[in-house]
Short mmCIF file of N, CA and C in Angstrom, two decimals:
data_model
loop_
_atom_site.label_atom_id
_atom_site.label_comp_id
_atom_site.label_asym_id
_atom_site.label_seq_id
_atom_site.Cartn_x
_atom_site.Cartn_y
_atom_site.Cartn_z
N UNK A 1 119.37 74.75 113.89
CA UNK A 1 119.10 73.71 113.15
C UNK A 1 119.24 74.25 112.04
N UNK A 2 118.13 74.70 111.40
CA UNK A 2 117.67 75.23 110.43
C UNK A 2 119.15 76.13 109.54
N UNK A 3 119.54 76.97 110.73
CA UNK A 3 120.80 78.18 110.07
C UNK A 3 121.76 77.19 109.77
N UNK A 4 122.18 76.03 110.62
CA UNK A 4 123.15 75.22 110.69
C UNK A 4 123.10 74.53 108.94
N UNK A 5 121.62 74.02 108.82
CA UNK A 5 121.63 73.60 107.24
C UNK A 5 121.98 74.68 106.29
N UNK A 6 121.54 75.82 106.25
CA UNK A 6 122.04 76.65 105.06
C UNK A 6 123.27 77.05 105.52
N UNK A 7 123.93 76.99 106.64
CA UNK A 7 125.55 77.18 105.99
C UNK A 7 125.98 76.35 105.36
N UNK A 8 125.91 74.76 106.05
CA UNK A 8 125.65 73.64 104.97
C UNK A 8 125.61 74.05 103.55
N UNK A 9 124.86 73.86 102.93
CA UNK A 9 123.78 74.47 101.74
C UNK A 9 124.67 75.36 100.90
N UNK A 10 125.50 76.28 101.53
CA UNK A 10 125.93 77.30 101.01
C UNK A 10 127.52 77.50 101.10
N UNK A 11 128.05 76.20 101.59
CA UNK A 11 129.26 76.20 101.92
C UNK A 11 130.19 76.28 100.49
N UNK A 12 129.76 75.73 99.56
CA UNK A 12 130.42 76.16 98.35
C UNK A 12 130.72 77.62 97.76
N UNK A 13 129.68 78.33 98.19
CA UNK A 13 130.44 79.90 97.97
C UNK A 13 130.89 80.51 98.84
N UNK A 14 130.55 80.01 100.55
CA UNK A 14 130.98 80.85 101.77
C UNK A 14 132.55 80.47 101.77
N UNK A 15 133.28 78.89 101.39
CA UNK A 15 134.50 78.97 101.74
C UNK A 15 135.33 79.60 100.94
N UNK A 16 134.85 80.34 99.74
CA UNK A 16 135.45 80.97 99.04
C UNK A 16 135.77 83.04 99.79
N UNK A 17 135.31 83.00 100.90
CA UNK A 17 135.15 84.26 101.42
C UNK A 17 136.71 84.43 102.12
N UNK A 18 136.89 85.36 101.84
CA UNK A 18 138.19 85.75 102.10
C UNK A 18 138.31 87.07 103.36
N UNK A 19 139.31 87.25 104.04
CA UNK A 19 139.19 87.98 105.14
C UNK A 19 138.87 89.73 104.69
N UNK A 20 138.94 89.82 103.10
CA UNK A 20 139.73 91.03 102.72
C UNK A 20 137.79 91.53 102.04
N UNK A 21 137.17 92.60 102.46
CA UNK A 21 136.03 92.70 101.56
C UNK A 21 136.23 92.08 99.89
N UNK A 22 135.05 91.19 99.77
CA UNK A 22 135.29 90.35 98.64
C UNK A 22 133.89 90.14 97.92
N UNK A 23 133.40 89.61 96.56
CA UNK A 23 131.78 89.09 96.31
C UNK A 23 132.15 87.82 96.14
N UNK A 24 131.76 86.87 96.25
CA UNK A 24 132.33 85.62 95.18
C UNK A 24 131.09 85.13 94.78
N UNK A 25 130.44 84.58 93.68
CA UNK A 25 129.71 84.25 93.43
C UNK A 25 129.24 82.82 92.75
N UNK A 26 128.83 82.10 92.70
CA UNK A 26 127.97 80.71 91.93
C UNK A 26 126.90 80.97 91.44
N UNK A 27 126.55 80.91 90.49
CA UNK A 27 125.94 81.43 89.30
C UNK A 27 125.58 80.46 88.38
N UNK A 28 124.23 79.78 88.03
CA UNK A 28 123.63 79.02 87.03
C UNK A 28 122.75 79.96 86.32
N UNK A 29 123.51 80.14 84.81
CA UNK A 29 122.73 80.95 83.50
C UNK A 29 122.83 80.26 82.21
N UNK A 30 121.99 81.24 81.21
CA UNK A 30 122.58 80.61 79.95
C UNK A 30 123.80 81.28 79.28
N UNK A 31 124.90 81.04 78.47
CA UNK A 31 126.32 81.52 78.46
C UNK A 31 126.01 81.82 77.19
N UNK A 32 126.44 82.73 76.91
CA UNK A 32 126.59 83.55 75.36
C UNK A 32 128.36 84.02 75.00
N UNK A 33 129.04 82.91 74.06
CA UNK A 33 130.47 83.41 73.88
C UNK A 33 130.65 84.12 72.45
N UNK A 34 131.52 84.64 71.96
CA UNK A 34 131.63 85.24 70.88
C UNK A 34 131.22 86.60 70.85
N UNK A 35 131.16 87.31 71.75
CA UNK A 35 129.97 88.38 71.83
C UNK A 35 131.26 89.30 71.41
N UNK A 36 131.23 90.75 70.46
CA UNK A 36 131.99 92.05 70.36
C UNK A 36 130.78 92.93 70.68
N UNK A 37 131.77 94.62 71.16
CA UNK A 37 130.66 95.29 71.21
C UNK A 37 131.84 96.59 71.01
N UNK A 38 130.96 97.39 70.85
CA UNK A 38 131.61 98.73 70.17
C UNK A 38 132.65 99.03 71.18
N UNK A 39 134.07 99.45 70.65
CA UNK A 39 135.71 99.88 71.61
C UNK A 39 135.78 98.58 72.55
N UNK A 40 135.68 97.66 72.04
CA UNK A 40 136.12 96.16 72.52
C UNK A 40 135.53 96.29 74.07
N UNK A 41 134.52 97.17 74.60
CA UNK A 41 133.79 96.92 76.04
C UNK A 41 133.56 95.25 76.08
N UNK A 42 134.00 94.39 76.38
CA UNK A 42 133.43 93.19 76.47
C UNK A 42 134.55 92.00 76.45
N UNK A 43 134.48 91.29 77.58
CA UNK A 43 135.28 90.02 77.70
C UNK A 43 135.04 89.08 76.21
N UNK A 44 134.08 89.25 75.87
CA UNK A 44 133.50 88.37 74.44
C UNK A 44 132.62 87.10 75.10
N UNK A 45 132.37 87.24 76.12
CA UNK A 45 131.32 85.94 77.19
C UNK A 45 130.68 86.84 77.78
N UNK A 46 129.30 86.66 78.15
CA UNK A 46 128.33 86.47 78.79
C UNK A 46 127.79 85.21 79.65
N UNK A 47 127.10 85.54 80.65
CA UNK A 47 125.81 84.78 81.43
C UNK A 47 124.88 85.66 81.80
N UNK A 48 123.81 84.77 81.84
CA UNK A 48 122.23 85.87 81.80
C UNK A 48 121.38 84.49 82.65
N UNK A 49 121.14 85.06 83.57
CA UNK A 49 120.02 84.34 84.40
C UNK A 49 119.20 85.67 85.20
N UNK A 50 117.77 85.02 85.08
CA UNK A 50 117.09 85.90 86.40
C UNK A 50 117.03 87.37 85.88
N UNK A 51 117.15 87.67 84.72
CA UNK A 51 117.25 89.06 83.88
C UNK A 51 118.32 89.99 84.16
N UNK A 52 119.56 89.30 84.94
CA UNK A 52 120.10 89.60 85.15
C UNK A 52 121.58 89.28 84.59
N UNK A 53 122.36 89.97 83.79
CA UNK A 53 123.53 89.94 82.44
C UNK A 53 125.00 90.34 83.43
N UNK A 54 125.68 89.21 82.93
CA UNK A 54 127.22 89.58 83.98
C UNK A 54 128.16 88.95 82.41
N UNK A 55 129.70 89.75 82.45
CA UNK A 55 130.57 89.22 81.67
C UNK A 55 131.33 88.25 82.24
N UNK A 56 131.55 87.42 81.77
CA UNK A 56 132.59 86.23 82.21
C UNK A 56 134.12 86.21 81.58
N UNK A 57 135.19 86.56 82.78
CA UNK A 57 136.57 86.45 82.26
C UNK A 57 137.08 85.22 82.00
N UNK A 58 137.40 84.51 81.29
CA UNK A 58 137.77 83.29 81.26
C UNK A 58 139.27 83.14 81.40
N UNK A 59 139.91 83.05 82.12
CA UNK A 59 141.50 82.81 82.48
C UNK A 59 142.27 81.73 81.81
N UNK A 60 141.40 81.17 80.82
CA UNK A 60 142.26 79.82 80.54
C UNK A 60 141.74 79.27 79.24
N UNK A 61 142.38 78.69 78.65
CA UNK A 61 142.19 78.16 76.93
C UNK A 61 141.12 76.94 77.39
N UNK A 62 141.39 76.30 78.28
CA UNK A 62 140.17 74.95 78.45
C UNK A 62 138.68 75.55 78.95
N UNK A 63 138.65 76.84 79.71
CA UNK A 63 137.68 77.54 79.76
C UNK A 63 136.68 78.27 78.40
N UNK A 64 138.01 78.86 77.83
CA UNK A 64 137.29 79.60 76.22
C UNK A 64 136.25 78.20 75.67
N UNK A 65 137.08 77.15 75.73
CA UNK A 65 137.21 75.94 74.55
C UNK A 65 135.73 75.72 75.19
N UNK A 66 135.41 75.83 76.42
CA UNK A 66 134.11 75.09 77.04
C UNK A 66 133.36 75.83 76.65
N UNK A 67 132.88 76.98 76.91
CA UNK A 67 132.29 78.06 76.73
C UNK A 67 132.23 78.06 74.81
N UNK A 68 132.90 77.99 74.22
CA UNK A 68 132.48 78.05 72.80
C UNK A 68 131.97 76.58 72.70
N UNK A 69 132.53 75.74 73.20
CA UNK A 69 132.08 74.34 72.92
C UNK A 69 129.64 74.15 73.30
N UNK A 70 130.03 75.27 74.60
CA UNK A 70 128.64 75.12 74.82
C UNK A 70 127.87 76.50 74.84
N UNK A 71 127.85 77.38 73.98
CA UNK A 71 127.30 78.62 73.61
C UNK A 71 125.95 78.25 73.44
N UNK A 72 125.13 79.13 74.40
CA UNK A 72 123.62 79.19 74.17
C UNK A 72 123.35 78.24 75.43
N UNK A 73 123.81 77.36 76.24
CA UNK A 73 123.67 76.15 76.82
C UNK A 73 123.34 76.76 78.36
N UNK A 74 123.08 76.32 79.27
CA UNK A 74 122.70 76.34 80.47
C UNK A 74 123.98 75.76 81.34
N UNK A 75 125.10 76.54 81.79
CA UNK A 75 126.37 76.30 82.75
C UNK A 75 126.50 77.06 83.96
N UNK A 76 127.01 76.57 84.79
CA UNK A 76 127.14 76.83 86.31
C UNK A 76 128.64 77.48 86.58
N UNK A 77 128.75 78.85 86.93
CA UNK A 77 130.14 79.56 87.09
C UNK A 77 130.40 79.83 88.41
N UNK A 78 131.16 79.70 88.93
CA UNK A 78 131.71 80.11 90.30
C UNK A 78 133.39 81.20 90.01
N UNK A 79 132.99 82.26 90.97
CA UNK A 79 134.25 82.80 90.77
C UNK A 79 134.26 84.17 91.69
N UNK A 80 135.02 84.98 91.18
CA UNK A 80 134.51 86.67 92.04
C UNK A 80 134.18 87.56 90.92
N UNK A 81 133.08 88.30 91.43
CA UNK A 81 132.94 89.60 90.96
C UNK A 81 132.84 91.06 91.61
N UNK A 82 133.21 91.59 90.29
CA UNK A 82 133.92 93.16 89.93
C UNK A 82 133.04 93.78 89.42
N UNK A 83 133.05 95.62 89.72
CA UNK A 83 132.21 96.21 88.23
C UNK A 83 133.61 97.20 88.02
N UNK A 84 133.38 97.10 86.64
CA UNK A 84 134.65 97.93 86.23
C UNK A 84 133.81 99.28 85.36
N UNK A 85 133.90 100.40 85.67
CA UNK A 85 133.74 101.50 84.72
C UNK A 85 133.99 101.70 83.29
N UNK A 86 132.78 101.67 82.71
CA UNK A 86 133.30 101.63 81.38
C UNK A 86 132.89 103.05 80.75
N UNK A 87 133.55 103.60 79.52
CA UNK A 87 132.75 104.58 78.42
C UNK A 87 131.36 104.25 77.41
N UNK A 88 131.16 103.35 76.82
CA UNK A 88 129.77 102.75 76.55
C UNK A 88 129.23 102.32 77.29
N UNK A 89 128.97 101.47 78.12
CA UNK A 89 128.45 100.89 79.32
C UNK A 89 128.98 101.30 80.34
N UNK A 90 127.79 102.23 81.19
CA UNK A 90 128.93 102.86 82.37
C UNK A 90 129.12 102.05 83.48
N UNK A 91 128.44 100.67 84.04
CA UNK A 91 128.90 99.98 84.35
C UNK A 91 128.63 98.33 84.45
N UNK A 92 130.20 97.67 84.08
CA UNK A 92 130.27 96.36 83.91
C UNK A 92 130.58 95.30 84.91
N UNK A 93 129.94 94.24 84.99
CA UNK A 93 129.62 93.54 85.80
C UNK A 93 130.97 92.29 85.11
N UNK A 94 131.63 91.75 86.03
CA UNK A 94 132.56 90.93 85.48
C UNK A 94 133.31 90.08 86.46
N UNK A 95 132.62 88.35 86.13
CA UNK A 95 133.08 87.43 86.93
C UNK A 95 134.62 86.92 86.59
N UNK A 96 135.09 87.25 87.45
CA UNK A 96 136.66 86.44 87.25
C UNK A 96 136.73 84.77 87.49
N UNK A 97 136.05 84.11 86.40
CA UNK A 97 135.84 82.96 86.70
C UNK A 97 136.91 81.68 87.28
N UNK A 98 136.19 80.64 88.32
CA UNK A 98 137.14 79.93 88.98
C UNK A 98 136.90 78.48 88.06
N UNK A 99 135.54 78.19 88.16
CA UNK A 99 135.22 77.38 87.29
C UNK A 99 134.12 77.36 86.98
N UNK A 100 133.85 76.57 85.51
CA UNK A 100 132.76 76.50 84.67
C UNK A 100 132.08 75.15 84.45
N UNK A 101 130.80 74.55 84.57
CA UNK A 101 130.73 73.72 84.12
C UNK A 101 128.79 73.36 83.77
N UNK A 102 129.00 72.04 83.27
CA UNK A 102 126.98 72.54 82.29
C UNK A 102 126.13 72.45 83.09
N UNK A 103 125.28 72.55 83.65
CA UNK A 103 124.01 72.41 84.60
C UNK A 103 123.30 71.10 84.78
N UNK A 104 123.50 70.65 85.90
CA UNK A 104 123.22 69.58 85.97
C UNK A 104 121.53 69.97 86.45
N UNK A 105 120.34 69.58 85.56
CA UNK A 105 119.05 69.95 85.65
C UNK A 105 118.44 69.49 87.09
N UNK A 106 118.66 68.38 87.50
CA UNK A 106 118.52 67.73 88.92
C UNK A 106 118.36 68.33 90.07
N UNK A 107 120.01 69.34 89.77
CA UNK A 107 120.07 70.25 90.77
C UNK A 107 119.99 71.82 90.87
N UNK A 108 120.81 72.16 89.87
CA UNK A 108 121.20 73.67 89.35
C UNK A 108 119.77 74.35 88.80
N UNK A 109 119.43 75.83 89.67
CA UNK A 109 118.54 75.90 88.90
C UNK A 109 119.15 77.44 88.33
N UNK A 110 118.28 78.36 87.42
CA UNK A 110 118.76 79.31 87.10
C UNK A 110 118.96 80.10 88.17
N UNK A 111 119.66 80.78 88.72
CA UNK A 111 119.82 81.40 89.97
C UNK A 111 121.39 81.92 90.32
N UNK A 112 121.85 82.61 91.04
CA UNK A 112 123.13 83.28 92.26
C UNK A 112 122.91 83.19 93.41
N UNK A 113 123.74 82.70 93.82
CA UNK A 113 124.55 82.79 95.18
C UNK A 113 125.69 83.74 95.02
N UNK A 114 125.67 84.61 96.32
CA UNK A 114 126.52 85.47 96.68
C UNK A 114 127.14 85.05 98.17
N UNK A 115 128.64 85.49 97.79
CA UNK A 115 129.30 85.12 99.55
C UNK A 115 129.81 86.74 99.30
N UNK A 116 129.46 87.82 100.46
CA UNK A 116 129.97 89.03 100.44
C UNK A 116 130.48 89.15 101.64
N UNK A 117 131.74 89.47 101.79
CA UNK A 117 132.62 90.12 102.95
C UNK A 117 132.80 91.21 102.76
N UNK A 118 132.13 92.17 103.69
CA UNK A 118 132.34 93.60 103.81
C UNK A 118 131.77 94.24 104.89
N UNK A 119 131.09 95.36 105.24
CA UNK A 119 130.98 96.08 106.36
C UNK A 119 129.35 96.36 106.11
N UNK A 120 128.88 96.11 107.06
CA UNK A 120 127.46 96.30 106.92
C UNK A 120 126.90 97.38 107.19
N UNK A 121 125.91 98.09 106.62
CA UNK A 121 125.42 99.33 106.95
C UNK A 121 123.89 100.02 107.15
N UNK A 122 123.36 100.77 107.92
CA UNK A 122 122.39 101.41 107.72
C UNK A 122 122.03 102.61 106.36
N UNK A 123 120.94 101.94 105.11
CA UNK A 123 121.00 103.04 104.59
C UNK A 123 120.48 104.18 105.13
N UNK A 124 119.79 104.84 106.29
CA UNK A 124 119.87 106.07 106.73
C UNK A 124 120.35 106.54 108.15
N UNK A 125 120.93 107.29 108.56
CA UNK A 125 121.24 107.08 110.15
C UNK A 125 120.23 106.78 110.78
N UNK A 126 120.30 105.79 111.83
CA UNK A 126 119.70 105.21 112.65
C UNK A 126 118.35 104.66 112.05
N UNK A 127 118.47 103.82 111.23
CA UNK A 127 117.36 103.18 110.30
C UNK A 127 118.01 102.07 110.37
N UNK A 128 117.94 101.22 111.21
CA UNK A 128 118.31 99.69 110.43
C UNK A 128 117.64 98.65 109.75
N UNK A 129 116.43 99.11 109.56
CA UNK A 129 115.81 97.89 108.35
C UNK A 129 116.19 98.19 107.22
N UNK A 130 116.49 99.07 106.57
CA UNK A 130 117.36 99.45 105.22
C UNK A 130 118.90 99.37 105.06
N UNK A 131 118.82 97.88 105.20
CA UNK A 131 120.63 97.68 105.32
C UNK A 131 121.52 97.25 103.93
N UNK A 132 122.74 97.93 103.53
CA UNK A 132 123.38 97.24 102.98
C UNK A 132 124.65 96.41 103.40
N UNK A 133 125.16 96.15 102.35
CA UNK A 133 126.65 95.72 102.76
C UNK A 133 127.76 96.32 101.83
N UNK A 134 128.72 96.86 101.93
CA UNK A 134 129.62 97.62 101.37
C UNK A 134 131.06 96.64 100.82
N UNK A 135 131.49 96.12 99.80
CA UNK A 135 132.21 95.67 99.24
C UNK A 135 133.09 95.95 98.43
N UNK A 136 134.11 96.28 97.98
CA UNK A 136 134.82 96.39 96.62
C UNK A 136 134.41 97.47 96.26
N UNK A 137 134.07 98.48 96.99
CA UNK A 137 133.51 100.02 96.21
C UNK A 137 132.20 99.92 95.93
N UNK A 138 131.20 99.05 96.17
CA UNK A 138 129.52 98.64 95.87
C UNK A 138 129.13 98.55 96.95
N UNK A 139 127.97 99.21 96.94
CA UNK A 139 126.81 98.67 98.34
C UNK A 139 125.54 98.05 97.45
N UNK A 140 125.90 96.70 98.64
CA UNK A 140 124.21 95.65 97.94
C UNK A 140 123.27 95.75 99.21
N UNK A 141 122.43 96.18 98.73
CA UNK A 141 120.68 96.06 99.55
C UNK A 141 120.99 94.79 99.98
N UNK A 142 120.37 94.76 101.30
CA UNK A 142 119.95 93.17 101.73
C UNK A 142 119.14 93.12 102.04
N UNK A 143 118.43 91.89 102.10
CA UNK A 143 116.93 91.79 102.89
C UNK A 143 116.75 90.12 103.46
N UNK A 144 116.41 90.42 104.83
CA UNK A 144 116.43 89.53 105.80
C UNK A 144 114.94 88.49 105.40
N UNK A 145 114.03 88.54 104.63
CA UNK A 145 112.71 88.31 104.89
C UNK A 145 113.12 86.50 104.75
N UNK A 146 113.70 85.75 104.27
CA UNK A 146 113.88 84.58 103.96
C UNK A 146 114.40 84.08 105.81
N UNK A 147 115.21 84.78 106.67
CA UNK A 147 115.09 84.53 107.70
C UNK A 147 114.98 85.63 108.41
N UNK A 148 113.75 86.16 109.32
CA UNK A 148 113.39 86.81 110.04
C UNK A 148 115.03 87.13 111.18
N UNK A 149 114.92 85.86 111.81
CA UNK A 149 115.65 85.95 113.23
C UNK A 149 117.10 86.71 113.17
N UNK A 150 117.79 86.70 111.64
CA UNK A 150 118.86 87.19 111.33
C UNK A 150 118.65 88.85 111.29
N UNK A 151 117.22 89.19 111.02
CA UNK A 151 117.74 90.88 111.54
C UNK A 151 118.48 91.53 112.66
N UNK A 152 117.43 91.17 113.53
CA UNK A 152 117.91 91.87 115.34
C UNK A 152 119.73 91.65 114.72
N UNK A 153 119.85 90.47 114.89
CA UNK A 153 121.66 90.08 114.99
C UNK A 153 121.94 90.96 113.65
N UNK A 154 121.50 91.28 112.54
CA UNK A 154 122.79 92.21 111.67
C UNK A 154 122.58 93.94 111.99
N UNK A 155 121.20 93.85 112.79
CA UNK A 155 120.99 95.21 113.42
C UNK A 155 122.23 96.09 114.76
N UNK A 156 122.62 94.45 115.31
CA UNK A 156 123.40 94.55 116.25
C UNK A 156 124.82 94.69 115.84
N UNK A 157 125.43 94.61 114.47
CA UNK A 157 126.74 94.51 114.23
C UNK A 157 126.40 95.71 112.61
N UNK A 158 125.73 96.57 112.51
CA UNK A 158 125.88 97.58 111.95
C UNK A 158 127.39 98.06 112.17
N UNK A 159 128.12 98.74 110.96
CA UNK A 159 128.87 99.64 110.73
C UNK A 159 130.56 98.07 111.27
N UNK A 160 130.09 97.10 111.20
CA UNK A 160 130.97 95.68 111.66
C UNK A 160 131.35 95.08 109.78
N UNK A 161 132.69 94.37 110.30
CA UNK A 161 133.07 93.70 109.08
C UNK A 161 131.95 92.32 108.96
N UNK A 162 131.23 91.63 108.08
CA UNK A 162 130.26 90.41 108.19
C UNK A 162 130.68 90.18 107.06
N UNK A 163 130.23 88.54 106.94
CA UNK A 163 129.97 87.68 106.10
C UNK A 163 128.72 87.63 105.66
N UNK A 164 127.94 88.17 104.13
CA UNK A 164 126.86 87.04 104.23
C UNK A 164 126.91 86.57 103.23
N UNK A 165 125.56 85.34 103.12
CA UNK A 165 125.74 84.67 102.01
C UNK A 165 124.33 84.51 101.82
N UNK A 166 123.95 84.84 100.26
CA UNK A 166 122.45 84.90 100.18
C UNK A 166 122.07 84.73 98.43
N UNK A 167 120.96 84.63 98.05
CA UNK A 167 120.57 84.42 96.70
C UNK A 167 120.55 86.26 95.95
N UNK A 168 120.63 86.73 95.25
CA UNK A 168 120.75 88.18 94.37
C UNK A 168 119.38 87.34 93.69
N UNK A 169 118.71 88.74 93.96
CA UNK A 169 117.04 88.69 93.16
C UNK A 169 117.03 90.02 92.37
N UNK A 170 116.37 90.00 91.61
CA UNK A 170 115.87 91.01 90.62
C UNK A 170 114.71 91.11 90.31
N UNK A 171 113.83 92.11 91.34
CA UNK A 171 112.24 91.53 90.88
C UNK A 171 111.46 92.73 90.00
N UNK A 172 110.80 91.85 88.93
CA UNK A 172 110.33 92.21 87.97
C UNK A 172 109.88 93.83 87.92
N UNK A 173 108.77 94.07 89.12
CA UNK A 173 108.65 95.61 89.35
C UNK A 173 110.12 96.89 89.54
N UNK A 174 111.15 96.39 90.02
CA UNK A 174 112.41 97.15 90.12
C UNK A 174 113.24 96.92 89.09
N UNK A 175 113.03 96.27 88.02
CA UNK A 175 114.58 96.06 86.87
C UNK A 175 115.47 97.30 87.50
N UNK A 176 115.03 98.43 87.19
CA UNK A 176 115.57 99.74 87.28
C UNK A 176 116.75 99.94 88.04
N UNK A 177 116.81 99.11 89.44
CA UNK A 177 117.14 99.20 90.60
C UNK A 177 118.10 98.26 90.78
N UNK A 178 119.21 98.36 91.42
CA UNK A 178 119.67 97.12 92.04
C UNK A 178 119.18 96.25 92.49
N UNK A 179 119.94 94.73 91.98
CA UNK A 179 119.17 93.64 92.59
C UNK A 179 119.08 93.74 94.17
N UNK A 180 118.96 92.87 95.18
CA UNK A 180 118.57 92.73 96.31
C UNK A 180 119.21 91.43 96.81
N UNK A 181 119.95 91.47 97.74
CA UNK A 181 120.39 89.99 98.28
C UNK A 181 119.61 89.44 99.77
N UNK A 182 118.89 88.50 98.92
CA UNK A 182 118.05 87.46 100.39
C UNK A 182 119.27 86.77 100.75
N UNK A 183 119.66 87.27 102.03
CA UNK A 183 120.70 86.70 102.90
C UNK A 183 119.51 85.35 103.95
N UNK A 184 121.01 84.38 103.72
CA UNK A 184 120.43 82.91 104.02
C UNK A 184 121.18 82.38 105.50
N UNK A 185 122.64 83.16 104.85
CA UNK A 185 123.56 83.12 106.32
C UNK A 185 124.27 84.64 106.71
N UNK A 186 124.49 84.65 108.09
CA UNK A 186 125.38 86.36 108.44
C UNK A 186 126.24 85.44 109.48
N UNK A 187 127.52 85.75 109.26
CA UNK A 187 128.80 85.27 109.93
C UNK A 187 129.32 86.65 110.48
N UNK A 188 130.31 86.54 111.48
CA UNK A 188 131.35 87.36 111.57
C UNK A 188 132.29 86.69 110.70
N UNK A 189 133.70 87.14 110.37
CA UNK A 189 134.87 86.62 109.87
C UNK A 189 135.23 85.10 110.52
N UNK A 190 135.26 85.57 111.79
CA UNK A 190 135.66 83.83 112.61
C UNK A 190 134.71 83.43 113.36
N UNK A 191 133.59 83.60 112.94
CA UNK A 191 132.08 82.84 113.56
C UNK A 191 131.92 81.83 113.01
N UNK A 192 130.79 80.81 113.31
CA UNK A 192 130.07 79.81 112.86
C UNK A 192 128.64 80.93 112.56
N UNK A 193 127.45 80.00 111.45
CA UNK A 193 127.02 81.12 111.21
C UNK A 193 125.95 81.47 112.33
N UNK A 194 125.03 82.87 112.18
CA UNK A 194 124.62 83.00 113.13
C UNK A 194 122.86 82.73 113.39
N UNK A 195 122.42 82.59 114.00
CA UNK A 195 120.81 82.49 114.44
C UNK A 195 120.24 83.97 114.28
#
């Protein structure tokens, strides 16, 4: 029952999951628009939440006008996330924006939800506790502490294609490390949420 409710609460992100490796996001944070960078290595727009900052690729005039009007305000963005190698900035994270709106303070918090469709891997041979999911050339560390019932299911699905939905967390003591995906749901591409 609890897992079914988690599936429903994360369906806005999970519905975007495609059968190929992909990373879809829904994040709420402060937008900055009109930015410039040396060598032009920027989309000109960023969103910052929980000590994480990503660039936004605004795909139409309406999105750009919205970003300009709401510069330095809290917004909610959905889209697909990709990593681009840069010259001045080693790794640039870019969200190809699908939707953008003002945050609703009654229901939106500064956070991000990710729906990742990829291959579940063990960090070391024979060690299931330290797992990652690989998608789009990126390996994401995963944590099942939010729902410990998912850990044994994940262990049985190592090296298989799965869909994980969860919250991306950057812990203050680990700012030099990659953020961790705190998993809320685990699905096979054709299955309902796993317990």
